[in-house]
Amino acid sequence: MKNFFQGNIVSADHAGYGRVMWHDAVITHVEFSGEVRGGADWIVPGFIDTHVHGLGNADVSASGVVPMSGFFPKFGVTGFLPTLDTVAPATTLAFLKEVKEASAAVCGARVLGSHLEGPFLSAEFAGGMDHNQLRMPDVEEVDSWIGCAEGSLKLVTLAPELPGASEVIRKLSESGVIVSLGHTAMKAAELPQAISAGVSRMCHIFDAYDGRHVENGVSMPSLTDAALICNQLMLEIIMDGVHVPAELVRLAIRAAGTGRVIAISDAMMGTGLPDGIYPSSDGRMYKLDNHDVCRELEPPYRIFGSCLTMNRAFNNLIRKFGCTPVEAVQMTSANPARSIGLGDKYGTLLPGFTADITVLADDMLTVKSTVINGDEVLN
């Protein structure tokens, strides 16, 4: 069985031509023998998507975690956090149980745990969430999540300004759950308090936040401005170039540095399939355009969601946003792993790390092979 790849290797701090070798499930050698070669394949750490709602014909709210796992290697993804939006309490618990069970058996991309995007969100900035299921922060509900997940709940996105949020943030943090601020009306001045409570991440920066205000002719800092210069926060960005224009992506990377930016897809059901009309989990229909986003069927054709795949996010970082391959790998693999406490095992091509590897063609987009835990699951 093949246990090496040769081509343009992108490691933690270097890109060059060479060979990656592994034994069983562990990388044993990363050897460089020269500069990057034109026409050669690109060998990168497997992509990790920590914010994704659906893929192909699957949706996480409809028992879609296992089907998503099997489809992800086609796009170079070796690990992901299934992400559930705002739903009823019983549905949330069923999702947590499903993820816990799926985490124990890899049938494709590794299920790294669960991500709850809600239900403790601001109604003003909840966007397409089910407003009927928005709830105030509740420690007892959080206790039920933690008990059901048994350690598999990795990430919760909430609005820190809501009554009772500080107590919930502390509870989650003490239980080892990463807390992300998102869909929030919180002001920039309130950010230090949220950080002190335990918030360490920002959900899809620039999307679903209040903008900058002008007072007496003076432009005042917004929450996203404050987040960009807050070294304690990791920042998610939907890297499709539509949800966030290229200029703002470049601004975020320049202001925060590549070490704090996490590329996400925020993808929904239909992603990876041909252009067409698809149903959301709540029955609403939307049009998916692989060269754009998912949009409503009627004017003004507002954005309904993302259809981004992580191999395209990697390509966009280089082709659209001006990043180097090393920087792109940091944001699509290393930072996502590190942001959920798994940076010592996944997301980097170095000896001793898990052999989760993606091979791209010289276009830096087409996935030619995906290795998960040392096994080639796509070739």
Short mmCIF file of the C-alpha atoms (twelve columns), coordinates in Angstrom:
data_MODEL
# 
_entry.id   MODEL 
# 
loop_
_atom_site.group_PDB 
_atom_site.id 
_atom_site.type_symbol 
_atom_site.label_atom_id 
_atom_site.label_alt_id 
_atom_site.label_comp_id 
_atom_site.label_asym_id 
_atom_site.label_seq_id 
_atom_site.Cartn_x 
_atom_site.Cartn_y 
_atom_site.Cartn_z 
_atom_site.pdbx_PDB_model_num 
ATOM 1   C CA . MET A 1   0.000   0.000  0.000   1 
ATOM 2   C CA . LYS A 2   1.330   3.444  -0.934  1 
ATOM 3   C CA . ASN A 3   2.623   5.418  2.045   1 
ATOM 4   C CA . PHE A 4   4.226   8.475  0.450   1 
ATOM 5   C CA . PHE A 5   3.473   11.419 -1.824  1 
ATOM 6   C CA . GLN A 6   5.933   13.446 -3.869  1 
ATOM 7   C CA . GLY A 7   5.312   16.981 -5.057  1 
ATOM 8   C CA . ASN A 8   5.140   20.543 -3.783  1 
ATOM 9   C CA . ILE A 9   4.827   20.143 -0.021  1 
ATOM 10  C CA . VAL A 10  3.350   22.867 2.167   1 
ATOM 11  C CA . SER A 11  4.439   22.431 5.777   1 
ATOM 12  C CA . ALA A 12  4.015   24.698 8.769   1 
ATOM 13  C CA . ASP A 13  6.499   27.318 7.561   1 
ATOM 14  C CA . HIS A 14  7.839   26.248 4.168   1 
ATOM 15  C CA . ALA A 15  6.739   25.280 0.676   1 
ATOM 16  C CA . GLY A 16  9.037   23.313 -1.617  1 
ATOM 17  C CA . TYR A 17  9.404   20.171 -3.662  1 
ATOM 18  C CA . GLY A 18  9.881   16.955 -1.720  1 
ATOM 19  C CA . ARG A 19  8.304   13.869 -0.219  1 
ATOM 20  C CA . VAL A 20  5.901   13.130 2.649   1 
ATOM 21  C CA . MET A 21  5.976   9.631  4.133   1 
ATOM 22  C CA . TRP A 22  3.822   7.973  6.760   1 
ATOM 23  C CA . HIS A 23  3.537   4.651  8.570   1 
ATOM 24  C CA . ASP A 24  0.195   3.408  9.829   1 
ATOM 25  C CA . ALA A 25  -1.592  6.638  10.806  1 
ATOM 26  C CA . VAL A 26  1.428   8.845  11.569  1 
ATOM 27  C CA . ILE A 27  3.640   11.036 9.390   1 
ATOM 28  C CA . THR A 28  7.246   9.839  9.683   1 
ATOM 29  C CA . HIS A 29  9.225   12.016 7.256   1 
ATOM 30  C CA . VAL A 30  8.816   15.355 5.501   1 
ATOM 31  C CA . GLU A 31  11.809  15.815 3.203   1 
ATOM 32  C CA . PHE A 32  12.418  18.822 0.954   1 
ATOM 33  C CA . SER A 33  14.687  18.489 -2.070  1 
ATOM 34  C CA . GLY A 34  14.289  21.824 -3.815  1 
ATOM 35  C CA . GLU A 35  12.109  24.781 -4.675  1 
ATOM 36  C CA . VAL A 36  8.458   24.615 -5.761  1 
ATOM 37  C CA . ARG A 37  8.141   23.068 -9.229  1 
ATOM 38  C CA . GLY A 38  5.642   24.145 -11.836 1 
ATOM 39  C CA . GLY A 39  3.252   21.420 -12.952 1 
ATOM 40  C CA . ALA A 40  3.705   19.342 -9.804  1 
ATOM 41  C CA . ASP A 41  0.947   18.286 -7.427  1 
ATOM 42  C CA . TRP A 42  0.472   20.180 -4.162  1 
ATOM 43  C CA . ILE A 43  0.621   18.152 -0.952  1 
ATOM 44  C CA . VAL A 44  -1.078  19.905 1.966   1 
ATOM 45  C CA . PRO A 45  -2.506  18.989 5.363   1 
ATOM 46  C CA . GLY A 46  -6.095  17.776 5.115   1 
ATOM 47  C CA . PHE A 47  -8.545  20.670 5.260   1 
ATOM 48  C CA . ILE A 48  -10.571 21.102 8.454   1 
ATOM 49  C CA . ASP A 49  -13.977 22.799 8.355   1 
ATOM 50  C CA . THR A 50  -15.159 23.914 11.788  1 
ATOM 51  C CA . HIS A 51  -18.377 25.573 10.611  1 
ATOM 52  C CA . VAL A 52  -20.520 23.630 8.129   1 
ATOM 53  C CA . HIS A 53  -24.269 22.907 8.091   1 
ATOM 54  C CA . GLY A 54  -24.634 20.609 5.109   1 
ATOM 55  C CA . LEU A 55  -23.009 18.987 2.099   1 
ATOM 56  C CA . GLY A 56  -24.358 17.169 -0.920  1 
ATOM 57  C CA . ASN A 57  -27.834 15.860 -0.153  1 
ATOM 58  C CA . ALA A 58  -27.208 15.932 3.601   1 
ATOM 59  C CA . ASP A 59  -28.085 18.437 6.316   1 
ATOM 60  C CA . VAL A 60  -26.918 18.133 9.919   1 
ATOM 61  C CA . SER A 61  -30.415 18.785 11.267  1 
ATOM 62  C CA . ALA A 62  -31.737 15.759 9.354   1 
ATOM 63  C CA . SER A 63  -29.320 12.983 10.389  1 
ATOM 64  C CA . GLY A 64  -26.829 14.071 7.765   1 
ATOM 65  C CA . VAL A 65  -23.574 13.852 9.718   1 
ATOM 66  C CA . VAL A 66  -22.492 10.406 8.467   1 
ATOM 67  C CA . PRO A 67  -23.361 11.090 4.794   1 
ATOM 68  C CA . MET A 68  -21.429 14.371 4.998   1 
ATOM 69  C CA . SER A 69  -18.425 12.507 6.398   1 
ATOM 70  C CA . GLY A 70  -18.412 10.179 3.408   1 
ATOM 71  C CA . PHE A 71  -18.682 12.998 0.832   1 
ATOM 72  C CA . PHE A 72  -16.120 15.394 2.328   1 
ATOM 73  C CA . PRO A 73  -12.916 13.672 1.069   1 
ATOM 74  C CA . LYS A 74  -13.922 14.622 -2.484  1 
ATOM 75  C CA . PHE A 75  -13.085 18.194 -1.447  1 
ATOM 76  C CA . GLY A 76  -9.931  17.410 0.509   1 
ATOM 77  C CA . VAL A 77  -11.586 17.702 3.918   1 
ATOM 78  C CA . THR A 78  -10.265 15.272 6.520   1 
ATOM 79  C CA . GLY A 79  -12.045 16.626 9.622   1 
ATOM 80  C CA . PHE A 80  -15.080 18.777 10.391  1 
ATOM 81  C CA . LEU A 81  -17.441 20.095 13.041  1 
ATOM 82  C CA . PRO A 82  -21.075 19.532 12.011  1 
ATOM 83  C CA . THR A 83  -22.801 22.823 12.826  1 
ATOM 84  C CA . LEU A 84  -26.411 23.070 13.968  1 
ATOM 85  C CA . ASP A 85  -28.340 26.318 13.830  1 
ATOM 86  C CA . THR A 86  -31.217 27.368 16.081  1 
ATOM 87  C CA . VAL A 87  -33.685 24.514 16.583  1 
ATOM 88  C CA . ALA A 88  -35.930 23.087 19.304  1 
ATOM 89  C CA . PRO A 89  -34.253 21.708 22.462  1 
ATOM 90  C CA . ALA A 90  -35.117 18.091 21.645  1 
ATOM 91  C CA . THR A 91  -33.639 18.424 18.147  1 
ATOM 92  C CA . THR A 92  -30.457 19.873 19.622  1 
ATOM 93  C CA . LEU A 93  -30.040 16.903 21.946  1 
ATOM 94  C CA . ALA A 94  -30.681 14.442 19.117  1 
ATOM 95  C CA . PHE A 95  -28.002 16.169 17.045  1 
ATOM 96  C CA . LEU A 96  -25.483 16.053 19.903  1 
ATOM 97  C CA . LYS A 97  -26.125 12.341 20.347  1 
ATOM 98  C CA . GLU A 98  -25.712 11.704 16.617  1 
ATOM 99  C CA . VAL A 99  -22.391 13.568 16.515  1 
ATOM 100 C CA . LYS A 100 -21.114 11.752 19.607  1 
ATOM 101 C CA . GLU A 101 -21.844 8.395  17.974  1 
ATOM 102 C CA . ALA A 102 -20.414 9.462  14.597  1 
ATOM 103 C CA . SER A 103 -17.206 10.696 16.240  1 
ATOM 104 C CA . ALA A 104 -16.390 7.133  17.285  1 
ATOM 105 C CA . ALA A 105 -16.438 5.690  13.758  1 
ATOM 106 C CA . VAL A 106 -14.660 7.330  10.818  1 
ATOM 107 C CA . CYS A 107 -16.335 6.474  7.513   1 
ATOM 108 C CA . GLY A 108 -14.748 9.381  5.685   1 
ATOM 109 C CA . ALA A 109 -13.751 12.760 7.061   1 
ATOM 110 C CA . ARG A 110 -13.206 12.636 10.804  1 
ATOM 111 C CA . VAL A 111 -16.103 14.014 12.883  1 
ATOM 112 C CA . LEU A 112 -14.160 16.177 15.345  1 
ATOM 113 C CA . GLY A 113 -17.145 17.101 17.516  1 
ATOM 114 C CA . SER A 114 -20.185 19.346 17.329  1 
ATOM 115 C CA . HIS A 115 -20.762 23.074 16.904  1 
ATOM 116 C CA . LEU A 116 -23.977 24.765 18.054  1 
ATOM 117 C CA . GLU A 117 -24.637 28.076 16.305  1 
ATOM 118 C CA . GLY A 118 -27.403 29.172 18.653  1 
ATOM 119 C CA . PRO A 119 -29.980 29.147 20.118  1 
ATOM 120 C CA . PHE A 120 -28.734 32.021 22.351  1 
ATOM 121 C CA . LEU A 121 -28.558 34.650 19.604  1 
ATOM 122 C CA . SER A 122 -29.721 38.237 19.107  1 
ATOM 123 C CA . ALA A 123 -33.072 38.406 17.311  1 
ATOM 124 C CA . GLU A 124 -31.860 41.597 15.608  1 
ATOM 125 C CA . PHE A 125 -28.937 39.811 13.970  1 
ATOM 126 C CA . ALA A 126 -30.247 36.247 13.718  1 
ATOM 127 C CA . GLY A 127 -30.589 36.485 9.937   1 
ATOM 128 C CA . GLY A 128 -32.066 33.293 8.473   1 
ATOM 129 C CA . MET A 129 -32.250 31.476 11.818  1 
ATOM 130 C CA . ASP A 130 -35.653 30.263 13.030  1 
ATOM 131 C CA . HIS A 131 -36.658 33.195 15.228  1 
ATOM 132 C CA . ASN A 132 -39.264 31.054 16.969  1 
ATOM 133 C CA . GLN A 133 -36.478 28.935 18.449  1 
ATOM 134 C CA . LEU A 134 -34.262 31.769 19.717  1 
ATOM 135 C CA . ARG A 135 -33.888 31.504 23.495  1 
ATOM 136 C CA . MET A 136 -32.290 33.341 26.381  1 
ATOM 137 C CA . PRO A 137 -29.084 31.779 27.779  1 
ATOM 138 C CA . ASP A 138 -29.994 28.994 30.203  1 
ATOM 139 C CA . VAL A 139 -27.455 27.102 32.314  1 
ATOM 140 C CA . GLU A 140 -29.808 24.143 32.741  1 
ATOM 141 C CA . GLU A 141 -30.111 23.739 28.971  1 
ATOM 142 C CA . VAL A 142 -26.329 23.947 28.671  1 
ATOM 143 C CA . ASP A 143 -25.999 21.248 31.339  1 
ATOM 144 C CA . SER A 144 -28.231 19.011 29.215  1 
ATOM 145 C CA . TRP A 145 -25.983 19.618 26.191  1 
ATOM 146 C CA . ILE A 146 -22.825 18.767 28.108  1 
ATOM 147 C CA . GLY A 147 -24.336 15.624 29.585  1 
ATOM 148 C CA . CYS A 148 -25.620 14.402 26.230  1 
ATOM 149 C CA . ALA A 149 -22.427 15.212 24.283  1 
ATOM 150 C CA . GLU A 150 -20.076 13.531 26.783  1 
ATOM 151 C CA . GLY A 151 -17.096 15.606 25.673  1 
ATOM 152 C CA . SER A 152 -17.920 15.812 21.952  1 
ATOM 153 C CA . LEU A 153 -19.373 19.354 22.094  1 
ATOM 154 C CA . LYS A 154 -16.457 21.511 20.907  1 
ATOM 155 C CA . LEU A 155 -17.889 24.904 19.989  1 
ATOM 156 C CA . VAL A 156 -20.898 27.088 20.834  1 
ATOM 157 C CA . THR A 157 -21.729 30.390 19.150  1 
ATOM 158 C CA . LEU A 158 -23.839 32.853 21.142  1 
ATOM 159 C CA . ALA A 159 -24.578 36.546 21.702  1 
ATOM 160 C CA . PRO A 160 -22.669 37.625 24.849  1 
ATOM 161 C CA . GLU A 161 -24.880 40.645 25.578  1 
ATOM 162 C CA . LEU A 162 -27.993 38.563 26.335  1 
ATOM 163 C CA . PRO A 163 -29.119 38.257 29.978  1 
ATOM 164 C CA . GLY A 164 -27.450 35.281 31.627  1 
ATOM 165 C CA . ALA A 165 -24.847 34.885 28.874  1 
ATOM 166 C CA . SER A 166 -21.830 35.456 31.118  1 
ATOM 167 C CA . GLU A 167 -22.832 32.557 33.374  1 
ATOM 168 C CA . VAL A 168 -23.385 30.302 30.365  1 
ATOM 169 C CA . ILE A 169 -20.039 31.301 28.832  1 
ATOM 170 C CA . ARG A 170 -18.230 30.443 32.064  1 
ATOM 171 C CA . LYS A 171 -20.059 27.122 32.322  1 
ATOM 172 C CA . LEU A 172 -19.123 26.163 28.766  1 
ATOM 173 C CA . SER A 173 -15.510 27.294 29.160  1 
ATOM 174 C CA . GLU A 174 -15.078 25.370 32.408  1 
ATOM 175 C CA . SER A 175 -16.388 22.291 30.594  1 
ATOM 176 C CA . GLY A 176 -13.785 22.621 27.842  1 
ATOM 177 C CA . VAL A 177 -16.140 24.030 25.199  1 
ATOM 178 C CA . ILE A 178 -14.877 26.875 22.979  1 
ATOM 179 C CA . VAL A 179 -17.232 29.876 23.027  1 
ATOM 180 C CA . SER A 180 -17.633 32.052 19.940  1 
ATOM 181 C CA . LEU A 181 -19.472 35.365 19.744  1 
ATOM 182 C CA . GLY A 182 -21.822 35.689 16.802  1 
ATOM 183 C CA . HIS A 183 -25.193 36.965 15.577  1 
ATOM 184 C CA . THR A 184 -24.842 39.585 18.271  1 
ATOM 185 C CA . ALA A 185 -25.785 43.209 18.903  1 
ATOM 186 C CA . MET A 186 -22.882 43.591 21.326  1 
ATOM 187 C CA . LYS A 187 -20.949 46.861 21.125  1 
ATOM 188 C CA . ALA A 188 -17.200 47.200 20.753  1 
ATOM 189 C CA . ALA A 189 -16.865 48.505 24.319  1 
ATOM 190 C CA . GLU A 190 -18.391 45.280 25.659  1 
ATOM 191 C CA . LEU A 191 -15.827 42.995 24.044  1 
ATOM 192 C CA . PRO A 192 -13.353 42.967 26.982  1 
ATOM 193 C CA . GLN A 193 -16.107 41.751 29.299  1 
ATOM 194 C CA . ALA A 194 -16.973 38.896 26.920  1 
ATOM 195 C CA . ILE A 195 -13.298 37.945 26.667  1 
ATOM 196 C CA . SER A 196 -13.019 37.911 30.461  1 
ATOM 197 C CA . ALA A 197 -16.023 35.585 30.686  1 
ATOM 198 C CA . GLY A 198 -14.382 33.103 28.297  1 
ATOM 199 C CA . VAL A 199 -15.144 34.051 24.682  1 
ATOM 200 C CA . SER A 200 -12.183 33.233 22.430  1 
ATOM 201 C CA . ARG A 201 -13.581 33.192 18.897  1 
ATOM 202 C CA . MET A 202 -15.747 35.202 16.481  1 
ATOM 203 C CA . CYS A 203 -18.300 33.566 14.192  1 
ATOM 204 C CA . HIS A 204 -17.973 34.577 10.490  1 
ATOM 205 C CA . ILE A 205 -16.630 38.096 10.984  1 
ATOM 206 C CA . PHE A 206 -18.368 40.861 8.984   1 
ATOM 207 C CA . ASP A 207 -21.538 38.736 8.616   1 
ATOM 208 C CA . ALA A 208 -24.494 39.385 10.958  1 
ATOM 209 C CA . TYR A 209 -22.989 42.263 12.942  1 
ATOM 210 C CA . ASP A 210 -23.784 45.949 13.378  1 
ATOM 211 C CA . GLY A 211 -21.712 48.264 11.181  1 
ATOM 212 C CA . ARG A 212 -19.685 51.330 11.980  1 
ATOM 213 C CA . HIS A 213 -21.607 54.398 13.191  1 
ATOM 214 C CA . VAL A 214 -20.761 58.073 12.824  1 
ATOM 215 C CA . GLU A 215 -21.234 60.333 15.844  1 
ATOM 216 C CA . ASN A 216 -20.832 64.095 15.404  1 
ATOM 217 C CA . GLY A 217 -18.835 63.507 12.264  1 
ATOM 218 C CA . VAL A 218 -16.520 60.954 13.907  1 
ATOM 219 C CA . SER A 219 -16.473 57.327 12.743  1 
ATOM 220 C CA . MET A 220 -16.739 55.117 15.815  1 
ATOM 221 C CA . PRO A 221 -15.157 51.638 16.068  1 
ATOM 222 C CA . SER A 222 -17.535 48.745 15.461  1 
ATOM 223 C CA . LEU A 223 -17.438 45.336 17.110  1 
ATOM 224 C CA . THR A 224 -15.674 43.876 14.072  1 
ATOM 225 C CA . ASP A 225 -13.062 46.642 14.256  1 
ATOM 226 C CA . ALA A 226 -12.411 45.771 17.888  1 
ATOM 227 C CA . ALA A 227 -12.240 42.068 17.080  1 
ATOM 228 C CA . LEU A 228 -9.605  42.593 14.396  1 
ATOM 229 C CA . ILE A 229 -7.157  44.080 16.919  1 
ATOM 230 C CA . CYS A 230 -8.068  41.780 19.838  1 
ATOM 231 C CA . ASN A 231 -5.290  39.202 20.029  1 
ATOM 232 C CA . GLN A 232 -7.394  36.894 22.233  1 
ATOM 233 C CA . LEU A 233 -9.902  36.181 19.443  1 
ATOM 234 C CA . MET A 234 -9.701  33.699 16.573  1 
ATOM 235 C CA . LEU A 235 -11.724 34.974 13.612  1 
ATOM 236 C CA . GLU A 236 -13.805 32.891 11.193  1 
ATOM 237 C CA . ILE A 237 -14.191 34.102 7.603   1 
ATOM 238 C CA . ILE A 238 -16.394 32.575 4.905   1 
ATOM 239 C CA . MET A 239 -13.763 32.482 2.144   1 
ATOM 240 C CA . ASP A 240 -15.988 32.619 -0.927  1 
ATOM 241 C CA . GLY A 241 -15.347 36.278 -1.776  1 
ATOM 242 C CA . VAL A 242 -19.100 36.977 -1.768  1 
ATOM 243 C CA . HIS A 243 -20.137 36.855 1.882   1 
ATOM 244 C CA . VAL A 244 -17.037 38.957 2.568   1 
ATOM 245 C CA . PRO A 245 -15.602 41.058 -0.296  1 
ATOM 246 C CA . ALA A 246 -11.963 40.446 -1.171  1 
ATOM 247 C CA . GLU A 247 -10.901 43.833 0.193   1 
ATOM 248 C CA . LEU A 248 -12.290 42.998 3.641   1 
ATOM 249 C CA . VAL A 249 -10.706 39.545 3.607   1 
ATOM 250 C CA . ARG A 250 -7.335  41.161 2.901   1 
ATOM 251 C CA . LEU A 251 -7.969  43.755 5.607   1 
ATOM 252 C CA . ALA A 252 -8.792  41.070 8.170   1 
ATOM 253 C CA . ILE A 253 -5.728  39.006 7.349   1 
ATOM 254 C CA . ARG A 254 -3.463  42.047 7.440   1 
ATOM 255 C CA . ALA A 255 -4.926  43.378 10.701  1 
ATOM 256 C CA . ALA A 256 -5.279  40.095 12.595  1 
ATOM 257 C CA . GLY A 257 -2.424  38.154 11.011  1 
ATOM 258 C CA . THR A 258 -2.682  34.714 9.465   1 
ATOM 259 C CA . GLY A 259 -2.316  33.065 12.872  1 
ATOM 260 C CA . ARG A 260 -5.758  34.271 14.011  1 
ATOM 261 C CA . VAL A 261 -7.886  33.672 10.898  1 
ATOM 262 C CA . ILE A 262 -9.904  30.482 10.365  1 
ATOM 263 C CA . ALA A 263 -11.265 29.723 6.903   1 
ATOM 264 C CA . ILE A 264 -14.754 28.236 7.058   1 
ATOM 265 C CA . SER A 265 -17.299 27.187 4.467   1 
ATOM 266 C CA . ASP A 266 -20.558 27.731 6.417   1 
ATOM 267 C CA . ALA A 267 -21.906 25.493 3.638   1 
ATOM 268 C CA . MET A 268 -25.416 24.117 3.415   1 
ATOM 269 C CA . MET A 269 -27.162 21.208 1.748   1 
ATOM 270 C CA . GLY A 270 -26.519 21.122 -2.001  1 
ATOM 271 C CA . THR A 271 -22.892 22.148 -1.671  1 
ATOM 272 C CA . GLY A 272 -20.730 20.082 -3.998  1 
ATOM 273 C CA . LEU A 273 -23.666 19.287 -6.283  1 
ATOM 274 C CA . PRO A 274 -24.556 20.923 -9.642  1 
ATOM 275 C CA . ASP A 275 -26.233 24.328 -9.830  1 
ATOM 276 C CA . GLY A 276 -29.950 24.104 -9.117  1 
ATOM 277 C CA . ILE A 277 -32.859 24.598 -6.731  1 
ATOM 278 C CA . TYR A 278 -32.502 22.934 -3.326  1 
ATOM 279 C CA . PRO A 279 -34.581 22.767 -0.124  1 
ATOM 280 C CA . SER A 280 -33.348 24.049 3.233   1 
ATOM 281 C CA . SER A 281 -33.936 22.034 6.401   1 
ATOM 282 C CA . ASP A 282 -37.048 24.108 7.152   1 
ATOM 283 C CA . GLY A 283 -38.527 23.538 3.678   1 
ATOM 284 C CA . ARG A 284 -37.689 26.888 2.074   1 
ATOM 285 C CA . MET A 285 -36.197 26.665 -1.414  1 
ATOM 286 C CA . TYR A 286 -33.087 28.428 -2.676  1 
ATOM 287 C CA . LYS A 287 -31.020 28.632 -5.845  1 
ATOM 288 C CA . LEU A 288 -27.450 27.333 -5.664  1 
ATOM 289 C CA . ASP A 289 -24.868 28.762 -8.050  1 
ATOM 290 C CA . ASN A 290 -21.387 27.262 -7.660  1 
ATOM 291 C CA . HIS A 291 -19.819 30.444 -9.023  1 
ATOM 292 C CA . ASP A 292 -21.736 32.557 -6.508  1 
ATOM 293 C CA . VAL A 293 -23.688 31.542 -3.380  1 
ATOM 294 C CA . CYS A 294 -27.125 30.199 -2.444  1 
ATOM 295 C CA . ARG A 295 -29.777 32.880 -2.944  1 
ATOM 296 C CA . GLU A 296 -33.502 33.392 -2.481  1 
ATOM 297 C CA . LEU A 297 -35.629 32.574 -5.520  1 
ATOM 298 C CA . GLU A 298 -37.359 35.965 -5.671  1 
ATOM 299 C CA . PRO A 299 -36.004 39.532 -5.967  1 
ATOM 300 C CA . PRO A 300 -33.891 40.999 -4.448  1 
ATOM 301 C CA . TYR A 301 -32.255 37.523 -4.433  1 
ATOM 302 C CA . ARG A 302 -30.680 37.946 -1.025  1 
ATOM 303 C CA . ILE A 303 -27.975 35.561 0.109   1 
ATOM 304 C CA . PHE A 304 -29.519 32.441 1.621   1 
ATOM 305 C CA . GLY A 305 -26.287 30.637 2.485   1 
ATOM 306 C CA . SER A 306 -22.946 29.338 1.309   1 
ATOM 307 C CA . CYS A 307 -22.048 26.615 -1.187  1 
ATOM 308 C CA . LEU A 308 -18.306 26.945 -0.638  1 
ATOM 309 C CA . THR A 309 -16.054 23.885 -0.437  1 
ATOM 310 C CA . MET A 310 -12.754 23.957 1.437   1 
ATOM 311 C CA . ASN A 311 -10.586 23.187 -1.599  1 
ATOM 312 C CA . ARG A 312 -12.082 26.263 -3.239  1 
ATOM 313 C CA . ALA A 313 -11.508 28.273 -0.048  1 
ATOM 314 C CA . PHE A 314 -7.823  27.278 -0.233  1 
ATOM 315 C CA . ASN A 315 -7.685  28.278 -3.895  1 
ATOM 316 C CA . ASN A 316 -9.442  31.595 -3.195  1 
ATOM 317 C CA . LEU A 317 -6.957  32.467 -0.464  1 
ATOM 318 C CA . ILE A 318 -4.155  32.234 -3.006  1 
ATOM 319 C CA . ARG A 319 -5.809  33.346 -6.256  1 
ATOM 320 C CA . LYS A 320 -8.293  35.959 -4.969  1 
ATOM 321 C CA . PHE A 321 -6.854  37.184 -1.689  1 
ATOM 322 C CA . GLY A 322 -3.120  37.167 -2.394  1 
ATOM 323 C CA . CYS A 323 -1.931  34.697 0.253   1 
ATOM 324 C CA . THR A 324 1.012   32.336 -0.034  1 
ATOM 325 C CA . PRO A 325 0.413   28.566 0.070   1 
ATOM 326 C CA . VAL A 326 1.914   28.473 3.574   1 
ATOM 327 C CA . GLU A 327 -0.528  31.165 4.732   1 
ATOM 328 C CA . ALA A 328 -3.454  29.405 3.038   1 
ATOM 329 C CA . VAL A 329 -2.593  26.111 4.751   1 
ATOM 330 C CA . GLN A 330 -2.428  27.875 8.097   1 
ATOM 331 C CA . MET A 331 -5.974  29.210 7.666   1 
ATOM 332 C CA . THR A 332 -7.569  26.072 6.166   1 
ATOM 333 C CA . SER A 333 -5.853  23.398 8.270   1 
ATOM 334 C CA . ALA A 334 -3.566  24.424 11.133  1 
ATOM 335 C CA . ASN A 335 -5.657  27.223 12.664  1 
ATOM 336 C CA . PRO A 336 -8.947  25.299 12.541  1 
ATOM 337 C CA . ALA A 337 -7.303  22.372 14.351  1 
ATOM 338 C CA . ARG A 338 -5.619  24.621 16.915  1 
ATOM 339 C CA . SER A 339 -8.802  26.608 17.518  1 
ATOM 340 C CA . ILE A 340 -10.595 23.530 18.880  1 
ATOM 341 C CA . GLY A 341 -7.673  22.178 20.880  1 
ATOM 342 C CA . LEU A 342 -6.455  19.618 18.334  1 
ATOM 343 C CA . GLY A 343 -3.460  21.468 16.926  1 
ATOM 344 C CA . ASP A 344 -0.996  18.933 18.316  1 
ATOM 345 C CA . LYS A 345 -2.464  16.109 16.189  1 
ATOM 346 C CA . TYR A 346 -4.012  17.520 13.037  1 
ATOM 347 C CA . GLY A 347 -3.608  20.315 10.514  1 
ATOM 348 C CA . THR A 348 0.160   20.212 9.890   1 
ATOM 349 C CA . LEU A 349 2.570   18.142 7.809   1 
ATOM 350 C CA . LEU A 350 5.246   17.322 10.360  1 
ATOM 351 C CA . PRO A 351 6.621   14.039 11.729  1 
ATOM 352 C CA . GLY A 352 4.475   12.792 14.594  1 
ATOM 353 C CA . PHE A 353 1.253   14.345 13.306  1 
ATOM 354 C CA . THR A 354 -1.677  12.251 12.117  1 
ATOM 355 C CA . ALA A 355 -1.432  11.308 8.431   1 
ATOM 356 C CA . ASP A 356 -4.375  13.399 7.209   1 
ATOM 357 C CA . ILE A 357 -3.189  14.599 3.806   1 
ATOM 358 C CA . THR A 358 -4.744  16.208 0.734   1 
ATOM 359 C CA . VAL A 359 -3.170  16.182 -2.721  1 
ATOM 360 C CA . LEU A 360 -4.216  18.911 -5.148  1 
ATOM 361 C CA . ALA A 361 -3.384  19.203 -8.828  1 
ATOM 362 C CA . ASP A 362 -1.134  22.029 -9.967  1 
ATOM 363 C CA . ASP A 363 -4.224  24.269 -10.258 1 
ATOM 364 C CA . MET A 364 -4.352  24.258 -6.434  1 
ATOM 365 C CA . LEU A 365 -8.053  23.338 -6.663  1 
ATOM 366 C CA . THR A 366 -8.656  19.866 -8.085  1 
ATOM 367 C CA . VAL A 367 -8.467  17.196 -5.378  1 
ATOM 368 C CA . LYS A 368 -6.511  14.162 -6.605  1 
ATOM 369 C CA . SER A 369 -6.186  12.218 -3.357  1 
ATOM 370 C CA . THR A 370 -7.259  12.389 0.275   1 
ATOM 371 C CA . VAL A 371 -5.623  10.400 3.063   1 
ATOM 372 C CA . ILE A 372 -7.312  10.085 6.451   1 
ATOM 373 C CA . ASN A 373 -5.583  8.380  9.353   1 
ATOM 374 C CA . GLY A 374 -3.040  6.938  6.938   1 
ATOM 375 C CA . ASP A 375 -5.649  5.400  4.597   1 
ATOM 376 C CA . GLU A 376 -6.169  6.741  1.096   1 
ATOM 377 C CA . VAL A 377 -9.948  7.233  0.980   1 
ATOM 378 C CA . LEU A 378 -9.989  9.139  -2.330  1 
ATOM 379 C CA . ASN A 379 -7.624  8.461  -5.234  1 
# 
